[in-house]
Coordinates of C-alpha atoms and ligand atoms in Angstrom, one line a residue:
X1 CA 19.1 -36.0 25.5
X2 CA 19.6 -37.8 22.1
X3 CA 21.3 -35.6 19.6
X4 CA 19.7 -35.5 16.1
X5 CA 21.5 -37.4 13.4
X6 CA 21.2 -34.4 11.0
X7 CA 21.0 -30.6 11.2
X8 CA 17.5 -29.4 12.1
X9 CA 16.2 -26.0 11.0
X10 CA 14.3 -23.7 13.4
X11 CA 10.7 -24.7 13.9
X12 CA 8.5 -23.1 11.2
X13 CA 11.1 -23.1 8.5
X14 CA 9.8 -26.2 6.8
X15 CA 6.3 -24.7 6.8
X16 CA 7.5 -22.1 4.4
X17 CA 6.6 -22.3 0.7
X18 CA 9.5 -20.6 -1.0
X19 CA 8.5 -17.3 -2.7
X20 CA 7.9 -17.8 -6.4
X21 CA 8.8 -14.6 -8.5
X22 CA 6.8 -13.6 -11.5
X23 CA 7.5 -15.6 -14.7
X24 CA 9.9 -14.0 -17.1
X25 CA 9.6 -16.2 -20.2
X26 CA 7.0 -17.3 -22.6
X27 CA 8.5 -20.5 -24.0
X28 CA 9.1 -20.2 -27.8
X29 CA 7.7 -16.7 -28.2
X30 CA 10.3 -14.4 -29.6
X31 CA 9.0 -11.1 -28.2
X32 CA 8.0 -11.2 -24.6
X33 CA 6.3 -8.5 -22.5
X34 CA 7.0 -9.2 -18.8
X35 CA 4.0 -7.8 -16.9
X36 CA 4.4 -10.1 -13.9
X37 CA 6.5 -8.2 -11.3
X38 CA 5.2 -4.6 -11.3
X39 CA 8.3 -3.2 -12.9
X40 CA 8.1 0.2 -14.7
X41 CA 8.0 0.2 -18.5
X42 CA 9.9 3.5 -18.5
X43 CA 13.0 2.0 -16.9
X44 CA 15.2 4.1 -14.5
X45 CA 16.2 7.7 -14.8
X46 CA 19.0 8.1 -17.4
X47 CA 21.1 9.8 -14.6
X48 CA 20.8 6.6 -12.5
X49 CA 22.2 4.5 -15.4
X50 CA 25.0 7.0 -15.7
X51 CA 25.8 6.8 -12.0
X52 CA 25.7 3.0 -12.1
X53 CA 28.2 2.9 -15.0
X54 CA 30.5 5.4 -13.3
X55 CA 30.6 3.1 -10.2
X56 CA 32.3 0.4 -12.4
X57 CA 35.6 2.2 -12.0
X58 CA 35.9 1.6 -8.2
X59 CA 34.7 -1.9 -7.6
X60 CA 37.6 -2.9 -5.5
X61 CA 36.5 -0.5 -2.7
X62 CA 33.9 -1.5 -0.1
X63 CA 30.6 0.5 -0.2
X64 CA 29.7 3.1 2.4
X65 CA 28.2 0.9 5.0
X66 CA 26.2 3.8 6.3
X67 CA 24.7 4.6 2.9
X68 CA 25.1 8.3 3.8
X69 CA 24.6 9.8 0.4
X70 CA 21.5 7.8 -0.4
X71 CA 19.9 8.4 3.0
X72 CA 20.6 12.1 2.7
X73 CA 19.0 12.3 -0.7
X74 CA 16.0 10.3 0.4
X75 CA 15.7 12.5 3.5
X76 CA 15.9 15.7 1.4
X77 CA 13.3 14.6 -1.1
X78 CA 10.8 13.4 1.5
X79 CA 11.6 16.1 4.2
X80 CA 12.9 13.5 6.7
X81 CA 15.7 13.2 9.2
X82 CA 18.3 10.9 7.7
X83 CA 19.0 9.4 11.1
X84 CA 15.6 7.8 10.9
X85 CA 16.2 6.1 7.6
X86 CA 17.9 2.8 7.0
X87 CA 18.5 1.4 3.5
X88 CA 18.3 -2.3 2.7
X89 CA 19.0 -4.8 0.0
X90 CA 15.4 -4.3 -1.3
X91 CA 12.6 -3.6 1.1
X92 CA 12.4 -7.3 1.5
X93 CA 15.6 -7.3 3.5
X94 CA 14.2 -4.7 5.8
X95 CA 10.9 -6.7 6.3
X96 CA 13.0 -9.8 7.1
X97 CA 15.1 -7.9 9.6
X98 CA 12.1 -6.5 11.4
X99 CA 10.6 -10.0 11.8
X100 CA 13.9 -11.5 12.8
X101 CA 14.4 -8.9 15.5
X102 CA 10.9 -8.5 16.9
X103 CA 9.4 -12.0 16.6
X104 CA 10.3 -15.3 18.2
X105 CA 8.6 -18.5 19.2
X106 CA 5.2 -17.8 20.7
X107 CA 4.9 -14.4 19.1
X108 CA 2.2 -13.6 16.6
X109 CA 2.5 -11.5 13.5
X110 CA -0.8 -10.4 11.9
X111 CA -1.0 -10.4 8.1
X112 CA -4.1 -9.9 5.9
X113 CA -5.8 -12.4 3.6
X114 CA -4.3 -11.1 0.3
X115 CA -1.2 -9.3 1.8
X116 CA 2.3 -9.6 0.3
X117 CA 3.6 -13.2 0.7
X118 CA 6.9 -12.3 2.0
X119 CA 5.5 -11.4 5.5
X120 CA 4.3 -15.0 6.2
X121 CA 7.7 -16.3 5.1
X122 CA 9.6 -14.0 7.4
X123 CA 7.3 -14.5 10.3
X124 CA 7.8 -18.3 10.0
X125 CA 11.5 -17.9 9.5
X126 CA 11.7 -16.0 12.7
X127 CA 10.0 -18.8 14.6
X128 CA 6.8 -16.7 15.1
X129 CA 3.3 -17.5 14.2
X130 CA 1.5 -15.8 11.3
X131 CA -2.1 -14.9 12.0
X132 CA -4.1 -14.2 8.8
X133 CA -7.2 -12.0 9.0
X134 CA -9.8 -11.8 6.3
X135 CA -10.1 -8.8 4.0
X136 CA -13.5 -7.5 2.9
X137 CA -14.1 -7.3 -0.9
X138 CA -10.3 -7.3 -1.5
X139 CA -9.8 -4.5 0.9
X140 CA -7.9 -4.6 4.2
X141 CA -10.3 -4.6 7.1
X142 CA -8.9 -2.6 10.0
X143 CA -11.5 -4.0 12.4
X144 CA -10.6 -7.6 11.5
X145 CA -7.0 -6.8 12.3
X146 CA -7.9 -5.3 15.6
X147 CA -10.1 -8.3 16.4
X148 CA -7.1 -10.6 15.9
X149 CA -4.8 -8.8 18.4
X150 CA -3.8 -10.8 21.4
X151 CA -1.2 -10.4 24.1
X152 CA 1.1 -12.5 21.8
X153 CA 0.8 -10.1 18.9
X154 CA 4.1 -8.3 18.2
X155 CA 3.7 -7.0 14.7
X156 CA 1.1 -6.1 12.1
X157 CA 2.1 -6.1 8.4
X158 CA 0.0 -4.0 6.1
X159 CA 0.6 -3.6 2.4
X160 CA -0.8 -0.2 1.5
X161 CA -1.7 0.0 -1.3
X162 CA -2.3 -3.7 -1.5
X163 CA -0.5 -6.2 -3.7
X164 CA -2.1 -7.9 -5.6
X165 CA -5.4 -6.2 -5.0
X166 CA -4.4 -2.6 -5.9
X167 CA -6.8 -1.3 -3.3
X168 CA -5.8 1.0 -0.4
X169 CA -6.7 1.8 3.2
X170 CA -7.5 5.5 3.7
X171 CA -5.2 7.3 6.2
X172 CA -8.0 7.9 8.7
X173 CA -8.4 4.1 9.0
X174 CA -4.7 3.6 9.4
X175 CA -4.7 6.1 12.2
X176 CA -7.6 4.4 13.8
X177 CA -5.8 1.1 13.6
X178 CA -2.7 2.5 15.1
X179 CA -4.6 4.2 17.9
X180 CA -6.2 0.9 19.0
X181 CA -3.0 -1.2 18.9
X182 CA -1.0 -1.9 22.1
X183 CA 2.1 0.3 22.3
X184 CA 4.4 -2.8 22.1
X185 CA 3.0 -3.9 18.7
X186 CA 4.9 -2.6 15.6
X187 CA 2.7 -1.5 12.8
X188 CA 4.6 -2.1 9.5
X189 CA 3.3 0.1 6.7
X190 CA 4.7 -1.4 3.5
X191 CA 4.2 1.4 0.9
X192 CA 6.0 -0.2 -2.0
X193 CA 3.6 1.4 -4.5
X194 CA 2.9 4.7 -2.7
X195 CA 4.3 6.9 -5.5
X196 CA 1.6 5.7 -7.9
X197 CA -1.4 6.6 -5.6
X198 CA -3.4 9.7 -6.5
X199 CA -6.0 9.9 -3.8
X200 CA -6.4 12.7 -1.3
X201 CA -7.3 10.3 1.6
X202 CA -4.1 8.2 1.1
X203 CA -0.8 8.7 3.1
X204 CA 2.1 6.4 3.1
X205 CA 2.5 7.0 6.8
X206 CA 5.3 9.4 7.3
X207 CA 3.4 11.5 9.9
X208 CA 2.4 8.5 11.9
X209 CA 6.0 7.2 12.0
X210 CA 7.3 10.6 13.1
X211 CA 4.8 10.8 16.0
X212 CA 5.1 7.3 17.4
X213 CA 7.6 4.7 18.6
X214 CA 5.9 1.7 17.1
X215 CA 5.2 2.5 13.4
X216 CA 7.6 2.0 10.5
X217 CA 7.2 2.6 6.8
X218 CA 9.0 0.7 4.1
X219 CA 9.6 1.9 0.5
X220 CA 11.4 0.5 -2.5
X221 CA 13.4 1.6 -5.6
X222 CA 12.2 -1.5 -7.4
X223 CA 8.9 -0.1 -8.7
X224 CA 8.5 3.5 -9.9
X225 CA 12.2 4.1 -9.7
X226 CA 13.0 1.3 -12.1
X227 CA 15.9 -0.2 -10.2
X228 CA 14.6 -3.6 -9.3
X229 CA 17.8 -5.3 -10.4
X230 CA 19.9 -3.3 -8.0
X231 CA 17.8 -4.2 -4.9
X232 CA 17.4 -1.0 -2.9
X233 CA 14.7 -0.4 -0.3
X234 CA 14.5 2.0 2.7
X235 CA 12.7 2.2 5.9
X236 CA 11.6 5.3 7.9
X237 CA 11.2 4.5 11.6
X238 CA 11.7 5.6 15.2
X239 CA 15.3 5.8 16.4
X240 CA 15.1 2.8 18.7
X241 CA 13.9 0.5 15.9
X242 CA 16.4 1.8 13.4
X243 CA 19.1 1.2 16.0
X244 CA 18.1 -2.4 16.5
X245 CA 18.2 -3.0 12.7
X246 CA 21.6 -1.4 12.4
X247 CA 22.9 -3.9 15.0
X248 CA 21.7 -6.9 13.1
X249 CA 22.0 -6.0 9.4
X250 CA 25.0 -6.9 7.2
X251 CA 27.6 -4.1 7.5
X252 CA 27.7 -3.5 3.7
X253 CA 24.1 -4.4 2.7
X254 CA 23.9 -2.1 -0.2
X255 CA 26.5 -2.2 -2.9
X256 CA 28.2 1.0 -4.4
X257 CA 26.5 0.9 -7.8
X258 CA 23.1 0.7 -6.1
X259 CA 24.0 3.5 -3.7
X260 CA 25.0 5.8 -6.5
X261 CA 22.2 4.9 -8.9
X262 CA 19.6 5.1 -6.1
X263 CA 20.7 8.6 -5.2
X264 CA 20.6 9.7 -8.8
X265 CA 17.2 8.2 -9.3
X266 CA 15.7 9.8 -6.2
X267 CA 17.0 13.2 -7.4
X268 CA 15.3 12.8 -10.7
X269 CA 11.7 13.4 -9.6
X270 CA 10.8 14.6 -13.1
X271 CA 11.4 11.0 -14.3
X272 CA 9.2 9.7 -11.5
X273 CA 6.4 12.1 -12.5
X274 CA 6.6 10.9 -16.0
X275 CA 6.3 7.3 -14.9
X276 CA 3.3 8.1 -12.7
X277 CA 1.6 10.1 -15.5
X278 CA 2.1 7.2 -18.0
X279 CA 0.6 4.9 -15.4
X280 CA -2.4 7.1 -14.7
X281 CA -3.4 7.2 -18.4
X282 CA -3.0 3.5 -19.0
X283 CA -4.4 2.3 -15.7
X284 CA -7.7 3.9 -16.6
X285 CA -7.6 2.8 -20.3
X286 CA -6.7 -0.8 -19.6
X287 CA -9.2 -1.1 -16.7
X288 CA -12.0 0.4 -18.9
X289 CA -11.2 -1.8 -21.9
X290 CA -11.1 -5.0 -19.9
X291 CA -14.3 -4.1 -18.1
X292 CA -16.0 -3.5 -21.5
X293 CA -15.0 -7.1 -22.4
X294 CA -17.1 -8.3 -19.4
X295 CA -14.1 -8.9 -17.2
X296 CA -14.1 -7.8 -13.6
X297 CA -11.2 -5.5 -12.7
X298 CA -10.6 -4.6 -9.1
X299 CA -10.3 -0.8 -9.0
X300 CA -6.6 -0.1 -8.6
X301 CA -4.6 2.9 -7.3
X302 CA -1.3 1.2 -8.3
X303 CA 0.7 0.2 -11.4
X304 CA -1.1 -3.1 -11.7
X305 CA -4.6 -4.5 -11.9
X306 CA -6.2 -7.6 -10.7
X307 CA -8.3 -9.2 -13.5
X308 CA -11.0 -11.7 -12.5
X309 CA -12.1 -14.3 -15.1
X310 CA -15.4 -16.1 -15.6
X311 CA -15.8 -19.4 -13.9
X312 CA -16.4 -21.1 -17.2
X313 CA -14.6 -23.8 -19.1
X314 CA -12.0 -22.3 -21.4
X315 CA -12.4 -18.8 -19.9
X316 CA -10.7 -19.2 -16.6
X317 CA -7.6 -17.4 -15.4
X318 CA -5.4 -20.5 -16.2
X319 CA -6.8 -20.5 -19.8
X320 CA -6.2 -16.8 -20.1
X321 CA -2.7 -17.2 -18.7
X322 CA -1.9 -19.9 -21.3
X323 CA -3.4 -17.8 -24.1
X324 CA -1.6 -14.6 -23.2
X325 CA 1.7 -16.4 -22.6
X326 CA 1.4 -17.9 -26.1
X327 CA 1.1 -14.4 -27.4
X328 CA 4.1 -13.1 -25.5
X329 CA 2.3 -11.4 -22.6
X330 CA 3.4 -12.7 -19.2
X331 CA 1.1 -11.8 -16.4
X332 CA 1.1 -13.1 -12.8
X333 CA -0.9 -16.0 -11.6
X334 CA -2.2 -15.2 -8.1
X335 CA -3.6 -18.4 -6.6
X336 CA -1.1 -18.2 -3.8
X337 CA -2.6 -14.8 -2.9
X338 CA -6.1 -16.4 -2.6
X339 CA -7.2 -15.6 -6.2
X340 CA -7.3 -18.8 -8.1
X341 CA -9.3 -17.3 -10.9
X342 CA -7.5 -14.0 -11.4
X343 CA -4.4 -12.7 -13.0
X344 CA -2.4 -9.6 -12.0
X345 CA -1.2 -7.4 -14.9
X346 CA 1.4 -4.8 -14.5
X347 CA 0.7 -1.6 -16.5
X348 CA 3.3 -1.8 -19.2
X349 CA 4.4 0.2 -22.3
X350 CA 1.9 1.5 -24.8
X351 CA 2.6 -1.5 -27.0
X352 CA 2.3 -4.0 -24.2
X353 CA -1.0 -2.6 -22.9
X354 CA -2.5 -2.4 -26.4
X355 CA -1.3 -5.9 -27.0
X356 CA -2.9 -7.3 -23.9
X357 CA -6.2 -5.6 -24.6
X358 CA -6.2 -7.0 -28.2
X359 CA -5.3 -10.5 -26.9
X360 CA -7.9 -10.6 -24.2
X361 CA -10.5 -9.3 -26.7
X362 CA -9.7 -12.3 -28.9
X363 CA -9.7 -14.6 -25.8
X364 CA -13.1 -13.5 -24.6
X365 CA -14.6 -13.6 -28.1
X366 CA -13.4 -17.1 -29.1
X367 CA -15.8 -19.9 -28.4
Ligands
PLP401 C1 4.1 -5.0 -1.4 C2 5.5 -5.2 -1.6 N1 6.4 -5.0 -0.7 C3 7.7 -5.2 -0.8 C4 8.2 -5.7 -2.1 C5 9.6 -6.0 -2.2 O1 10.3 -5.0 -2.8 P1 11.9 -5.0 -2.9 O2 12.1 -5.3 -4.4 O3 12.3 -3.6 -2.5 O4 12.4 -6.1 -2.0 C6 7.3 -5.9 -3.1 C7 7.8 -6.4 -4.4 O5 7.1 -7.1 -5.2 C8 5.9 -5.7 -2.9 O6 5.0 -5.9 -3.9

């Protein structure tokens, strides 16, 4: 066997297009509203900020590698057993660990047409094969997922509610999907935006996880909790799966400021309720205002909307993106999610939302 003359990455790695985060800047504009990463305009709970600052006095000490306090608080608020919770450096770390542990060469991971881009990256990084199934009218199609299952399928990744679509799969369909999956296939319910959903037929998946050995639910502190900078996510899963992840993860994967701020944020459910209320009001207002301008907005249950632009010179998504950016409003281009003529807008502060409506009114009216 001839040795290679240079280091060679695992098969699949060079097929990965690196994740591109939402833009932060609007070159030259002094006041910028970042509406590109689904961050909350309310910021974190004041008690989380206090906890974070207090942590500065003991930076020489390693964090609690078991994240006991944070897991206990999450468990208390959600009515769960802390033994079934694992915290991660963002839910992204947990998704990566799952793929790394349960997929290898020859294994397939099912993802959906407009699902979160990280799944494909992690499946390829693990040496597995991503299998993309179509969505129907920007909604996850449970039957399309089931039709794609083969004996090589090891995981199904589902963003519910969806990003960037903002649509959701009713719980009855999630249960039907799970019931039809082979017992060795892990169903990953990525519920990063669950807190925002106000629908009676939606469930993040806690009951399904509790009753089965092959379902997990991931959550994040980056969205409604306003702690994106600290990178905290958590997973609720069966004991055997949590055990495998504990074996592979970094021993101190969450830092102390994050552990303390996360626990304080989780305890302040009044702040969460405020953020959800703000979102409810503005989600409806922005959606209605943009629809009145003749733009199509995919109905959303989250803290962002997908805005579709006319297929007309000067009025396309790229034109709107340039126009909005010049006015200081940074939205997310979503071509890589299969929407070349749409932009995703995070619901922002009163000022940001009013500003986007005014700017898009001008954009649509100009000739
Ligand atoms: C659907 C979905 N899952 C997971 C994540 C990752 O969250 P975290 O910041 O916790 O890694 C995001 C963030 O954009 C997301 O949109």
